Amino acid sequence: MSGIDCSNPDSMDVRIYDTTVEGIYCPTYSSFFGVMGATAAMAFSALGAAYGTAKSGTGIAAMSVLRPELIMKSIIPVVMAGIIAIYGLVVAVLISNGMGSASSYSLFSGFIDLGAGLAVGISGLAAGFAIGIVGDSGVRGTAQQPRLFVGMILILIFAEVLGLYGLIVALILNTNSGSGECHADCFNPCTGKPCDSK
């Protein structure tokens, strides 16, 4: 190797130590990724819930003019859209609680938490869009043909499950993030192994 004298590979002079204050695996910017994961989880899932609520609400408002007795029965899509935001809130709180101090938060944990936030956020956004469109059309159709109600509920359940899949993946990722080690192990470039191994 250039610049390193490997004539005596057991010498202390050829060992490489992690001398950074925060540790090579815990740079100061690693917490940025965790914060963005929590933000993505909450923001995207709230966007999906808001769209689902608004779209279903317009269908309820249009239907209630002709059939006001069906208003409470037609609230189901709005409730299911609101649950999507709870998925994002749960993951955002878990990510925030797992961050701890910036000095012990590794880059690996930051990337894992970002992935968890995006998983639940984007799947919540998709589920909210699906619930809103199905809820709007389903409520209007149910006002004219009451037998459509059971079919609408089944479709809404399958749309809601999309957000639940994202929550499951996010929880698995979050539990695997761990704390991680901030400082790299001592390394001997002459042997290509850690310092303690021969």
PDB file of C-alpha atoms in Angstrom:
ATOM      1  CA  MET A   1       0.000   0.000   0.000  1.00  0.00           C
ATOM      2  CA  SER A   2       1.279   3.465  -0.793  1.00  0.00           C
ATOM      3  CA  GLY A   3       2.382   5.515   2.228  1.00  0.00           C
ATOM      4  CA  ILE A   4       2.134   2.618   4.696  1.00  0.00           C
ATOM      5  CA  ASP A   5       5.148   0.512   5.674  1.00  0.00           C
ATOM      6  CA  CYS A   6       3.885  -3.068   5.914  1.00  0.00           C
ATOM      7  CA  SER A   7       7.294  -4.602   6.698  1.00  0.00           C
ATOM      8  CA  ASN A   8       6.075  -5.112  10.291  1.00  0.00           C
ATOM      9  CA  PRO A   9       2.287  -5.677  10.029  1.00  0.00           C
ATOM     10  CA  ASP A  10       1.899  -6.079  13.824  1.00  0.00           C
ATOM     11  CA  SER A  11       3.296  -2.622  14.515  1.00  0.00           C
ATOM     12  CA  MET A  12       1.039  -0.027  16.143  1.00  0.00           C
ATOM     13  CA  ASP A  13       2.082   2.456  13.437  1.00  0.00           C
ATOM     14  CA  VAL A  14       0.085   0.732  10.688  1.00  0.00           C
ATOM     15  CA  ARG A  15      -3.203   0.611  12.591  1.00  0.00           C
ATOM     16  CA  ILE A  16      -6.009   2.962  11.583  1.00  0.00           C
ATOM     17  CA  TYR A  17      -8.279   4.291  14.325  1.00  0.00           C
ATOM     18  CA  ASP A  18     -11.523   6.248  14.118  1.00  0.00           C
ATOM     19  CA  THR A  19     -10.457   9.501  15.770  1.00  0.00           C
ATOM     20  CA  THR A  20     -13.494  11.605  14.853  1.00  0.00           C
ATOM     21  CA  VAL A  21     -15.393  13.116  17.772  1.00  0.00           C
ATOM     22  CA  GLU A  22     -18.854  11.932  16.718  1.00  0.00           C
ATOM     23  CA  GLY A  23     -17.698   8.694  15.086  1.00  0.00           C
ATOM     24  CA  ILE A  24     -17.467   7.973  11.399  1.00  0.00           C
ATOM     25  CA  TYR A  25     -20.880   6.226  11.387  1.00  0.00           C
ATOM     26  CA  CYS A  26     -22.692   9.031  13.250  1.00  0.00           C
ATOM     27  CA  PRO A  27     -22.110  12.252  11.286  1.00  0.00           C
ATOM     28  CA  THR A  28     -23.925  15.369  12.409  1.00  0.00           C
ATOM     29  CA  TYR A  29     -26.265  15.264   9.416  1.00  0.00           C
ATOM     30  CA  SER A  30     -27.556  11.714  10.075  1.00  0.00           C
ATOM     31  CA  SER A  31     -30.443  13.009  12.193  1.00  0.00           C
ATOM     32  CA  PHE A  32     -31.689  14.920   9.123  1.00  0.00           C
ATOM     33  CA  PHE A  33     -32.770  11.646   7.513  1.00  0.00           C
ATOM     34  CA  GLY A  34     -34.670  10.552  10.620  1.00  0.00           C
ATOM     35  CA  VAL A  35     -36.468  13.887  10.850  1.00  0.00           C
ATOM     36  CA  MET A  36     -37.369  13.694   7.165  1.00  0.00           C
ATOM     37  CA  GLY A  37     -38.712  10.172   7.716  1.00  0.00           C
ATOM     38  CA  ALA A  38     -40.992  11.388  10.512  1.00  0.00           C
ATOM     39  CA  THR A  39     -42.055  14.363   8.391  1.00  0.00           C
ATOM     40  CA  ALA A  40     -42.786  12.190   5.348  1.00  0.00           C
ATOM     41  CA  ALA A  41     -44.802   9.745   7.451  1.00  0.00           C
ATOM     42  CA  MET A  42     -47.021  12.463   8.867  1.00  0.00           C
ATOM     43  CA  ALA A  43     -47.249  14.768   5.845  1.00  0.00           C
ATOM     44  CA  PHE A  44     -48.003  12.204   3.135  1.00  0.00           C
ATOM     45  CA  SER A  45     -50.466  10.205   5.224  1.00  0.00           C
ATOM     46  CA  ALA A  46     -52.223  13.420   6.283  1.00  0.00           C
ATOM     47  CA  LEU A  47     -52.434  14.471   2.620  1.00  0.00           C
ATOM     48  CA  GLY A  48     -54.048  11.143   1.760  1.00  0.00           C
ATOM     49  CA  ALA A  49     -56.468  11.410   4.680  1.00  0.00           C
ATOM     50  CA  ALA A  50     -57.367  14.997   3.784  1.00  0.00           C
ATOM     51  CA  TYR A  51     -58.028  14.131   0.145  1.00  0.00           C
ATOM     52  CA  GLY A  52     -60.095  11.080   1.104  1.00  0.00           C
ATOM     53  CA  THR A  53     -62.130  13.115   3.585  1.00  0.00           C
ATOM     54  CA  ALA A  54     -62.731  15.994   1.168  1.00  0.00           C
ATOM     55  CA  LYS A  55     -63.616  13.793  -1.801  1.00  0.00           C
ATOM     56  CA  SER A  56     -65.970  11.608   0.255  1.00  0.00           C
ATOM     57  CA  GLY A  57     -67.452  14.702   1.883  1.00  0.00           C
ATOM     58  CA  THR A  58     -68.432  16.193  -1.458  1.00  0.00           C
ATOM     59  CA  GLY A  59     -70.231  12.959  -2.330  1.00  0.00           C
ATOM     60  CA  ILE A  60     -72.070  13.020   1.001  1.00  0.00           C
ATOM     61  CA  ALA A  61     -73.066  16.659   0.493  1.00  0.00           C
ATOM     62  CA  ALA A  62     -74.436  15.949  -2.985  1.00  0.00           C
ATOM     63  CA  MET A  63     -76.270  12.822  -1.825  1.00  0.00           C
ATOM     64  CA  SER A  64     -77.790  14.404   1.295  1.00  0.00           C
ATOM     65  CA  VAL A  65     -79.934  16.772  -0.779  1.00  0.00           C
ATOM     66  CA  LEU A  66     -82.000  13.863  -2.092  1.00  0.00           C
ATOM     67  CA  ARG A  67     -81.598  11.334   0.767  1.00  0.00           C
ATOM     68  CA  PRO A  68     -80.851  13.120   4.068  1.00  0.00           C
ATOM     69  CA  GLU A  69     -81.631   9.958   6.067  1.00  0.00           C
ATOM     70  CA  LEU A  70     -78.472   8.296   4.640  1.00  0.00           C
ATOM     71  CA  ILE A  71     -76.023  10.909   5.945  1.00  0.00           C
ATOM     72  CA  MET A  72     -74.857   8.965   9.027  1.00  0.00           C
ATOM     73  CA  LYS A  73     -74.625   5.727   7.061  1.00  0.00           C
ATOM     74  CA  SER A  74     -72.484   7.495   4.460  1.00  0.00           C
ATOM     75  CA  ILE A  75     -69.938   8.799   6.975  1.00  0.00           C
ATOM     76  CA  ILE A  76     -67.986   5.504   6.807  1.00  0.00           C
ATOM     77  CA  PRO A  77     -65.623   6.607   3.972  1.00  0.00           C
ATOM     78  CA  VAL A  78     -64.754   9.771   5.915  1.00  0.00           C
ATOM     79  CA  VAL A  79     -63.927   7.753   9.044  1.00  0.00           C
ATOM     80  CA  MET A  80     -61.809   5.291   7.075  1.00  0.00           C
ATOM     81  CA  ALA A  81     -59.907   8.136   5.428  1.00  0.00           C
ATOM     82  CA  GLY A  82     -59.163   9.662   8.825  1.00  0.00           C
ATOM     83  CA  ILE A  83     -57.623   6.422  10.084  1.00  0.00           C
ATOM     84  CA  ILE A  84     -54.892   6.748   7.436  1.00  0.00           C
ATOM     85  CA  ALA A  85     -53.463   9.785   9.235  1.00  0.00           C
ATOM     86  CA  ILE A  86     -53.234   7.776  12.473  1.00  0.00           C
ATOM     87  CA  TYR A  87     -50.900   5.299  10.735  1.00  0.00           C
ATOM     88  CA  GLY A  88     -48.546   8.133   9.841  1.00  0.00           C
ATOM     89  CA  LEU A  89     -48.782   9.624  13.327  1.00  0.00           C
ATOM     90  CA  VAL A  90     -47.819   6.314  14.961  1.00  0.00           C
ATOM     91  CA  VAL A  91     -44.729   5.911  12.779  1.00  0.00           C
ATOM     92  CA  ALA A  92     -43.712   9.570  13.160  1.00  0.00           C
ATOM     93  CA  VAL A  93     -43.862   9.262  16.963  1.00  0.00           C
ATOM     94  CA  LEU A  94     -41.870   6.004  16.900  1.00  0.00           C
ATOM     95  CA  ILE A  95     -39.183   7.575  14.718  1.00  0.00           C
ATOM     96  CA  SER A  96     -39.014  10.683  16.901  1.00  0.00           C
ATOM     97  CA  ASN A  97     -38.736   8.661  20.112  1.00  0.00           C
ATOM     98  CA  GLY A  98     -36.044   6.425  18.625  1.00  0.00           C
ATOM     99  CA  MET A  99     -33.794   9.283  17.594  1.00  0.00           C
ATOM    100  CA  GLY A 100     -32.497  10.146  21.077  1.00  0.00           C
ATOM    101  CA  SER A 101     -29.426  12.351  21.026  1.00  0.00           C
ATOM    102  CA  ALA A 102     -27.776  13.401  17.786  1.00  0.00           C
ATOM    103  CA  SER A 103     -24.390  12.139  18.999  1.00  0.00           C
ATOM    104  CA  SER A 104     -25.545   8.494  19.069  1.00  0.00           C
ATOM    105  CA  TYR A 105     -27.801   8.469  15.984  1.00  0.00           C
ATOM    106  CA  SER A 106     -26.110   6.568  13.177  1.00  0.00           C
ATOM    107  CA  LEU A 107     -26.438   7.154   9.459  1.00  0.00           C
ATOM    108  CA  PHE A 108     -27.801   3.610   9.114  1.00  0.00           C
ATOM    109  CA  SER A 109     -30.620   4.399  11.553  1.00  0.00           C
ATOM    110  CA  GLY A 110     -31.345   7.623   9.673  1.00  0.00           C
ATOM    111  CA  PHE A 111     -31.740   5.825   6.354  1.00  0.00           C
ATOM    112  CA  ILE A 112     -33.911   3.110   7.920  1.00  0.00           C
ATOM    113  CA  ASP A 113     -36.169   5.708   9.550  1.00  0.00           C
ATOM    114  CA  LEU A 114     -36.422   7.640   6.276  1.00  0.00           C
ATOM    115  CA  GLY A 115     -37.483   4.441   4.519  1.00  0.00           C
ATOM    116  CA  ALA A 116     -40.046   3.687   7.232  1.00  0.00           C
ATOM    117  CA  GLY A 117     -41.524   7.176   6.953  1.00  0.00           C
ATOM    118  CA  LEU A 118     -41.733   7.026   3.180  1.00  0.00           C
ATOM    119  CA  ALA A 119     -43.274   3.529   3.282  1.00  0.00           C
ATOM    120  CA  VAL A 120     -46.177   4.520   5.508  1.00  0.00           C
ATOM    121  CA  GLY A 121     -46.514   8.021   4.041  1.00  0.00           C
ATOM    122  CA  ILE A 122     -46.722   7.158   0.361  1.00  0.00           C
ATOM    123  CA  SER A 123     -48.906   4.093   0.931  1.00  0.00           C
ATOM    124  CA  GLY A 124     -51.178   6.257   3.103  1.00  0.00           C
ATOM    125  CA  LEU A 125     -51.354   8.834   0.325  1.00  0.00           C
ATOM    126  CA  ALA A 126     -52.358   6.151  -2.178  1.00  0.00           C
ATOM    127  CA  ALA A 127     -54.922   4.665   0.217  1.00  0.00           C
ATOM    128  CA  GLY A 128     -56.422   8.097   0.870  1.00  0.00           C
ATOM    129  CA  PHE A 129     -56.839   8.745  -2.847  1.00  0.00           C
ATOM    130  CA  ALA A 130     -58.502   5.354  -3.324  1.00  0.00           C
ATOM    131  CA  ILE A 131     -60.838   5.832  -0.355  1.00  0.00           C
ATOM    132  CA  GLY A 132     -61.828   9.303  -1.541  1.00  0.00           C
ATOM    133  CA  ILE A 133     -62.698   8.262  -5.073  1.00  0.00           C
ATOM    134  CA  VAL A 134     -64.520   5.096  -3.993  1.00  0.00           C
ATOM    135  CA  GLY A 135     -66.312   6.932  -1.189  1.00  0.00           C
ATOM    136  CA  ASP A 136     -67.518   9.720  -3.461  1.00  0.00           C
ATOM    137  CA  SER A 137     -68.881   7.424  -6.159  1.00  0.00           C
ATOM    138  CA  GLY A 138     -70.089   4.803  -3.692  1.00  0.00           C
ATOM    139  CA  VAL A 139     -72.113   7.228  -1.593  1.00  0.00           C
ATOM    140  CA  ARG A 140     -73.777   8.728  -4.665  1.00  0.00           C
ATOM    141  CA  GLY A 141     -74.538   5.253  -6.032  1.00  0.00           C
ATOM    142  CA  THR A 142     -75.885   3.995  -2.708  1.00  0.00           C
ATOM    143  CA  ALA A 143     -78.388   6.857  -2.637  1.00  0.00           C
ATOM    144  CA  GLN A 144     -79.892   5.532  -5.873  1.00  0.00           C
ATOM    145  CA  GLN A 145     -79.363   1.784  -5.276  1.00  0.00           C
ATOM    146  CA  PRO A 146     -79.074   0.757  -1.587  1.00  0.00           C
ATOM    147  CA  ARG A 147     -77.772  -2.707  -2.518  1.00  0.00           C
ATOM    148  CA  LEU A 148     -74.452  -1.098  -3.519  1.00  0.00           C
ATOM    149  CA  PHE A 149     -73.653  -0.352   0.131  1.00  0.00           C
ATOM    150  CA  VAL A 150     -72.032  -3.714   0.973  1.00  0.00           C
ATOM    151  CA  GLY A 151     -69.924  -3.627  -2.180  1.00  0.00           C
ATOM    152  CA  MET A 152     -68.783  -0.092  -1.394  1.00  0.00           C
ATOM    153  CA  ILE A 153     -67.723  -1.146   2.117  1.00  0.00           C
ATOM    154  CA  LEU A 154     -65.713  -4.082   0.757  1.00  0.00           C
ATOM    155  CA  ILE A 155     -63.916  -1.860  -1.740  1.00  0.00           C
ATOM    156  CA  LEU A 156     -63.190   0.669   1.013  1.00  0.00           C
ATOM    157  CA  ILE A 157     -61.697  -2.081   3.180  1.00  0.00           C
ATOM    158  CA  PHE A 158     -59.364  -3.158   0.397  1.00  0.00           C
ATOM    159  CA  ALA A 159     -58.348   0.466  -0.156  1.00  0.00           C
ATOM    160  CA  GLU A 160     -57.687   0.924   3.578  1.00  0.00           C
ATOM    161  CA  VAL A 161     -55.492  -2.175   3.663  1.00  0.00           C
ATOM    162  CA  LEU A 162     -53.014  -0.445   1.331  1.00  0.00           C
ATOM    163  CA  GLY A 163     -52.204   1.989   4.114  1.00  0.00           C
ATOM    164  CA  LEU A 164     -52.021  -0.858   6.620  1.00  0.00           C
ATOM    165  CA  TYR A 165     -49.414  -2.622   4.477  1.00  0.00           C
ATOM    166  CA  GLY A 166     -47.264   0.500   4.601  1.00  0.00           C
ATOM    167  CA  LEU A 167     -47.676   0.668   8.384  1.00  0.00           C
ATOM    168  CA  ILE A 168     -46.554  -2.953   8.776  1.00  0.00           C
ATOM    169  CA  VAL A 169     -43.444  -2.410   6.646  1.00  0.00           C
ATOM    170  CA  ALA A 170     -42.642   0.815   8.509  1.00  0.00           C
ATOM    171  CA  LEU A 171     -42.935  -0.904  11.896  1.00  0.00           C
ATOM    172  CA  ILE A 172     -40.649  -3.733  10.767  1.00  0.00           C
ATOM    173  CA  LEU A 173     -38.087  -1.240   9.476  1.00  0.00           C
ATOM    174  CA  ASN A 174     -38.302   0.862  12.629  1.00  0.00           C
ATOM    175  CA  THR A 175     -37.720  -2.093  14.940  1.00  0.00           C
ATOM    176  CA  ASN A 176     -34.649  -3.110  12.908  1.00  0.00           C
ATOM    177  CA  SER A 177     -33.029   0.323  12.923  1.00  0.00           C
ATOM    178  CA  GLY A 178     -31.300  -0.206  16.292  1.00  0.00           C
ATOM    179  CA  SER A 179     -28.807   2.221  17.724  1.00  0.00           C
ATOM    180  CA  GLY A 180     -25.726   1.117  15.816  1.00  0.00           C
ATOM    181  CA  GLU A 181     -22.097   1.762  16.668  1.00  0.00           C
ATOM    182  CA  CYS A 182     -20.809   5.246  15.982  1.00  0.00           C
ATOM    183  CA  HIS A 183     -17.059   4.599  15.903  1.00  0.00           C
ATOM    184  CA  ALA A 184     -15.410   2.281  13.409  1.00  0.00           C
ATOM    185  CA  ASP A 185     -13.320  -0.613  14.701  1.00  0.00           C
ATOM    186  CA  CYS A 186      -9.557  -0.427  14.549  1.00  0.00           C
ATOM    187  CA  PHE A 187      -8.331  -1.663  11.141  1.00  0.00           C
ATOM    188  CA  ASN A 188      -4.964  -2.974   9.960  1.00  0.00           C
ATOM    189  CA  PRO A 189      -4.540  -2.206   6.231  1.00  0.00           C
ATOM    190  CA  CYS A 190      -1.492  -4.489   5.950  1.00  0.00           C
ATOM    191  CA  THR A 191      -3.430  -7.607   6.920  1.00  0.00           C
ATOM    192  CA  GLY A 192      -6.816  -6.374   5.703  1.00  0.00           C
ATOM    193  CA  LYS A 193      -8.390  -7.394   9.009  1.00  0.00           C
ATOM    194  CA  PRO A 194      -9.479  -5.747  12.268  1.00  0.00           C
ATOM    195  CA  CYS A 195      -6.635  -5.024  14.680  1.00  0.00           C
ATOM    196  CA  ASP A 196      -7.430  -7.798  17.166  1.00  0.00           C
ATOM    197  CA  SER A 197      -7.610 -10.628  14.621  1.00  0.00           C
ATOM    198  CA  LYS A 198      -4.494 -12.300  13.225  1.00  0.00           C
TER     199      LYS A 198
END
